[in-house]
Short mmCIF file of C-alpha atoms in Angstrom, two decimals:
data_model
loop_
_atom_site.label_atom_id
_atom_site.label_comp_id
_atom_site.label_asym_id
_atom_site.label_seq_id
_atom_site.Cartn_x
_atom_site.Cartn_y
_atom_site.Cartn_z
CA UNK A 1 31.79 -33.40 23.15
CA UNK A 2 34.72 -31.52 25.51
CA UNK A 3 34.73 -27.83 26.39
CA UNK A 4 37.35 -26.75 24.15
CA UNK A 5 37.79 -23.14 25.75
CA UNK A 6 36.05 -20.89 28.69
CA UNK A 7 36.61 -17.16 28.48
CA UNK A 8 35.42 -14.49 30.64
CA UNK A 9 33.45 -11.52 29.09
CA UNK A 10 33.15 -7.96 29.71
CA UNK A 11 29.53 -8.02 31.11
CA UNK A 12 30.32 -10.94 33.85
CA UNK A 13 29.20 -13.43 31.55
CA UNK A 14 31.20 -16.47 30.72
CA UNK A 15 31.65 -17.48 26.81
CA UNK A 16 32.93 -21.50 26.51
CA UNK A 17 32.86 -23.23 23.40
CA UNK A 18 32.05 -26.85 23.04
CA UNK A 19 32.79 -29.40 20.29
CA UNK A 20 34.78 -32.09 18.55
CA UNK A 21 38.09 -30.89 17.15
CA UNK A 22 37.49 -28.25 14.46
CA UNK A 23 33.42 -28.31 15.20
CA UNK A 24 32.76 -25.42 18.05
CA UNK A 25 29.68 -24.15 18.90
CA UNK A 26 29.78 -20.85 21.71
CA UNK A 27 27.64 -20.59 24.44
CA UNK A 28 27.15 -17.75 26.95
CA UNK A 29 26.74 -18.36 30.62
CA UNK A 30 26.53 -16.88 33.78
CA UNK A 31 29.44 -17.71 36.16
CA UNK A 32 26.92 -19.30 38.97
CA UNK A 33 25.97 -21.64 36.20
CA UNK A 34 29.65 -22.38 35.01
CA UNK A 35 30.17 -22.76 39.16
CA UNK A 36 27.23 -25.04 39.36
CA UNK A 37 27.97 -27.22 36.38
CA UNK A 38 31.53 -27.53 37.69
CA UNK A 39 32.44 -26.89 33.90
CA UNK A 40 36.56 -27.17 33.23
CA UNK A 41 38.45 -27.17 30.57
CA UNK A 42 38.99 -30.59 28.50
CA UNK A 43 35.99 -31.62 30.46
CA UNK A 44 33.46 -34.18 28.56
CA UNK A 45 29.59 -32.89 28.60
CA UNK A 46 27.18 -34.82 28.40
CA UNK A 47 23.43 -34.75 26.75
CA UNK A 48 21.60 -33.29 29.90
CA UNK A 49 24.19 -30.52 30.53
CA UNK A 50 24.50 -30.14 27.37
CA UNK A 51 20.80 -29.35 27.34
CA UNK A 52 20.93 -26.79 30.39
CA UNK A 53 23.91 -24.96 28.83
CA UNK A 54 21.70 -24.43 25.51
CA UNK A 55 18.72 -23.25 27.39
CA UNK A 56 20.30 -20.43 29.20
CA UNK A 57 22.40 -19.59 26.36
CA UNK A 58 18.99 -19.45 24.53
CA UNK A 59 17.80 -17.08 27.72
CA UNK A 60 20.54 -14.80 27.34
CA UNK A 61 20.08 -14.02 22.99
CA UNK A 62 16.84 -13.92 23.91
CA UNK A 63 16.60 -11.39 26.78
CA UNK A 64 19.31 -9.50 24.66
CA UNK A 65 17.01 -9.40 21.39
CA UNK A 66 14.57 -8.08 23.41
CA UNK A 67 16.54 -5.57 25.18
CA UNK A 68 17.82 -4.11 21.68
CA UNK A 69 14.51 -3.97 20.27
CA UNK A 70 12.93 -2.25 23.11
CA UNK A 71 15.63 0.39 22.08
CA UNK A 72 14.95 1.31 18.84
CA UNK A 73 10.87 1.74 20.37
CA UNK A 74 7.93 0.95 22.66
CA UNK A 75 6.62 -2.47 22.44
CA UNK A 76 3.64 -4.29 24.37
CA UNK A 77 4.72 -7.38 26.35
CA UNK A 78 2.49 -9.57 23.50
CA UNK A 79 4.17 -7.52 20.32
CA UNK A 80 7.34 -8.30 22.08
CA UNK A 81 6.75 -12.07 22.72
CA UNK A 82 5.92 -12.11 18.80
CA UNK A 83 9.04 -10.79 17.67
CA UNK A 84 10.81 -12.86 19.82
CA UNK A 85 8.98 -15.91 18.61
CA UNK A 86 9.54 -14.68 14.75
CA UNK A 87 13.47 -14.14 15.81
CA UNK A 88 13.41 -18.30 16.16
CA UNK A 89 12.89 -18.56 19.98
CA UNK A 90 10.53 -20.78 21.73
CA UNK A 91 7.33 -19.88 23.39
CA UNK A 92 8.87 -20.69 27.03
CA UNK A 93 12.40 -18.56 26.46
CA UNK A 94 10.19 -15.58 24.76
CA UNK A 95 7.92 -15.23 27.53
CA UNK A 96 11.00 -15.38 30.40
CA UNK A 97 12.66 -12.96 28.51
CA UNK A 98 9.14 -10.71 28.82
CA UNK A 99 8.45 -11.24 31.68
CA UNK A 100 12.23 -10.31 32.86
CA UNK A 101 11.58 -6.91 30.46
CA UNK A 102 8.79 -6.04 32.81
CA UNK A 103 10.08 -7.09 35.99
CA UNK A 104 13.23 -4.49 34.69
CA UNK A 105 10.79 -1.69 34.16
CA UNK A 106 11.58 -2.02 30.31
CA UNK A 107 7.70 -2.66 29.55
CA UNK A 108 5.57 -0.01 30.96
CA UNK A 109 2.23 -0.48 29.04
CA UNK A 110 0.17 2.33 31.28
CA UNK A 111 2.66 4.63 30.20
CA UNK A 112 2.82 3.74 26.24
CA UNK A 113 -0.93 3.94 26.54
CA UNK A 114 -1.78 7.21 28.12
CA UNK A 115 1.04 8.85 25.52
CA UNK A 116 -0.22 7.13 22.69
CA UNK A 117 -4.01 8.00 23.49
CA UNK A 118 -3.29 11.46 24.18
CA UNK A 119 -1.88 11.75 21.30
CA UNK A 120 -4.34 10.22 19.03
CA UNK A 121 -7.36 12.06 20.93
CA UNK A 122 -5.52 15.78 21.04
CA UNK A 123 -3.06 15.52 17.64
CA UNK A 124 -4.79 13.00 15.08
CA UNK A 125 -8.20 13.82 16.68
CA UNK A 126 -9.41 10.76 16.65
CA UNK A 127 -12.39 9.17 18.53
CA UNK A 128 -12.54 6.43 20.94
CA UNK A 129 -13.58 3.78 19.00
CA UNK A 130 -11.29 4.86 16.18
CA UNK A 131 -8.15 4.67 19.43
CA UNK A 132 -9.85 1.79 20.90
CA UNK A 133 -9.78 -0.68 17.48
CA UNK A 134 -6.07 1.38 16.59
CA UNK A 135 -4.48 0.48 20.15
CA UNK A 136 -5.88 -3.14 20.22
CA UNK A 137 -4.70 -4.27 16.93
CA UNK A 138 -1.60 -3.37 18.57
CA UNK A 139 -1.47 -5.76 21.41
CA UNK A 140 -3.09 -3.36 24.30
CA UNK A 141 -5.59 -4.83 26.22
CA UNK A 142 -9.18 -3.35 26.29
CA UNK A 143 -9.60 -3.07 29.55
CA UNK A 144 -6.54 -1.09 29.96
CA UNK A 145 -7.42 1.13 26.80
CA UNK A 146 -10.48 2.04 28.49
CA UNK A 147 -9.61 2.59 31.97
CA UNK A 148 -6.63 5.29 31.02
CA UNK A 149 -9.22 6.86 28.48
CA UNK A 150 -11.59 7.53 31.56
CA UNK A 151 -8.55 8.42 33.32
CA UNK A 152 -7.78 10.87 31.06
CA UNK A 153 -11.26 12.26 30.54
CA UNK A 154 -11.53 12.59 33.92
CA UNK A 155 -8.22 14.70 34.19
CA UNK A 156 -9.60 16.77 31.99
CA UNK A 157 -6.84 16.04 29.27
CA UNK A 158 -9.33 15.17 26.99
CA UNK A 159 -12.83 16.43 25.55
CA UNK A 160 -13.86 14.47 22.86
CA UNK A 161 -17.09 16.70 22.16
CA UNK A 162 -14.63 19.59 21.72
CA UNK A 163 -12.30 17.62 19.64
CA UNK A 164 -15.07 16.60 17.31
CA UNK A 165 -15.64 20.05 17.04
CA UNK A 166 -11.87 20.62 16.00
CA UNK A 167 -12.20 18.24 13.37
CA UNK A 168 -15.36 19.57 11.90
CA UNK A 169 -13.80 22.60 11.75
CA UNK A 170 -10.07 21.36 10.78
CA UNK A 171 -12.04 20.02 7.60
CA UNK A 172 -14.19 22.31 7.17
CA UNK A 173 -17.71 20.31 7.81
CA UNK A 174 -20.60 22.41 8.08
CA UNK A 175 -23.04 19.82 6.02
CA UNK A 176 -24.88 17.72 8.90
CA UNK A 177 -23.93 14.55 6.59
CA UNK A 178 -20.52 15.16 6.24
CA UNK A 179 -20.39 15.71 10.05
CA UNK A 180 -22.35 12.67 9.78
CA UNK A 181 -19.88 10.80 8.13
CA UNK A 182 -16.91 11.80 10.37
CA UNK A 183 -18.13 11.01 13.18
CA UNK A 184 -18.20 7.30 12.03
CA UNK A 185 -14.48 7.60 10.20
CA UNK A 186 -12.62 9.00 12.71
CA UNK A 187 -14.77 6.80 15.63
CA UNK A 188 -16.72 9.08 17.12
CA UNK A 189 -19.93 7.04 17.33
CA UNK A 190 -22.43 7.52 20.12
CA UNK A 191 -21.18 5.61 23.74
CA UNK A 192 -19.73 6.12 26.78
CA UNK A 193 -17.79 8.87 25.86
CA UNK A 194 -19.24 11.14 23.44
CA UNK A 195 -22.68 12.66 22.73
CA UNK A 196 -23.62 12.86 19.33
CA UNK A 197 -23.45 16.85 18.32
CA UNK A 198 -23.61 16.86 13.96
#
């Protein structure tokens, strides 16, 4: 296998294709690696480089899959490194390109969180067991969940005894069972956070 062609691309990334006659397969690189390789035109490539040029190329589709779906919406660092793996990369090239997503500021998980429980608590009026199981099956941690929803009782940004209260009224509940009963369906069971008042 020769590198039939090396072409430089917009975003200082290099694009060389490498094949047998009328077979070419493309690869992106950086320039350091193109540098490092000592890659030329007409040159022959052998297994191991041949290796190292696919994994970075891999890198690269990867962080840029990642990039574009972080712009169509928020993703957690673990919903990320599943669509990445369902996209057809491996485990190691999915988690680099995560881990370079958060080390970019792309992933801010504290921030998601606190929006999407404010939202949940103060809009959907929902309780926090009801945003604790919602939020998890998402890929949040627990821990995390927990600690901004202290935060933001704390703060004073949310009252879940009045928000009950909303609710009951919102759907008109003035039956102790029926109170009863939404307490448990929209999580507002007995805990840390919330005194029973049906």
């Amino acid at each position: 296998m020769k590198v039939l062609f090396i072409r430089e691309m917009e975003n200082k990334r290099i694009r060389i294709g490498i094949g047998d006659g009328d077979d070419v397969c493309r690869y992106t690189l950086s320039a350091l690696t193109l540098s490092r390789l000592g890659l030329v035109r007409g040159m022959e490539i052998d297994e191991e480089m041949l290796s190292e040029i696919e994994t970075e190329d891999a890198s690269y589709r990867a962080l840029k899959k990642a990039l574009s779906l972080l712009s169509y919406g928020d993703n957690t660092a673990h919903g990320l490194f599943l669509k990445l793996l369902r996209a057809g990369f491996s485990r190691e090239i999915s988690e680099e390109a995560v881990a370079e997503c958060q080390r970019l500021g792309y992933i801010d998980e504290r921030r998601q969180l606190r929006s999407l429980i404010l939202n949940d608590a103060n809009r959907s009026l929902y309780g926090p067991a009801y945003i604790l199981r919602r939020l998890g099956s998402k890929g949040y941690k627990t821990a995390d969940i927990r600690e901004i929803t202290d935060e933001l009782i704390k703060d004073g940004e949310i009252d879940f005894t009045k928000n009950f209260k909303l609710l009951c009224e919102k759907r008109g509940a003035t039956d102790p069972n029926v109170r009863y009963a939404l307490l448990y369906k929209y999580g507002y069971r007995s805990g840390d956070y919330y005194e029973e008042d049906i």
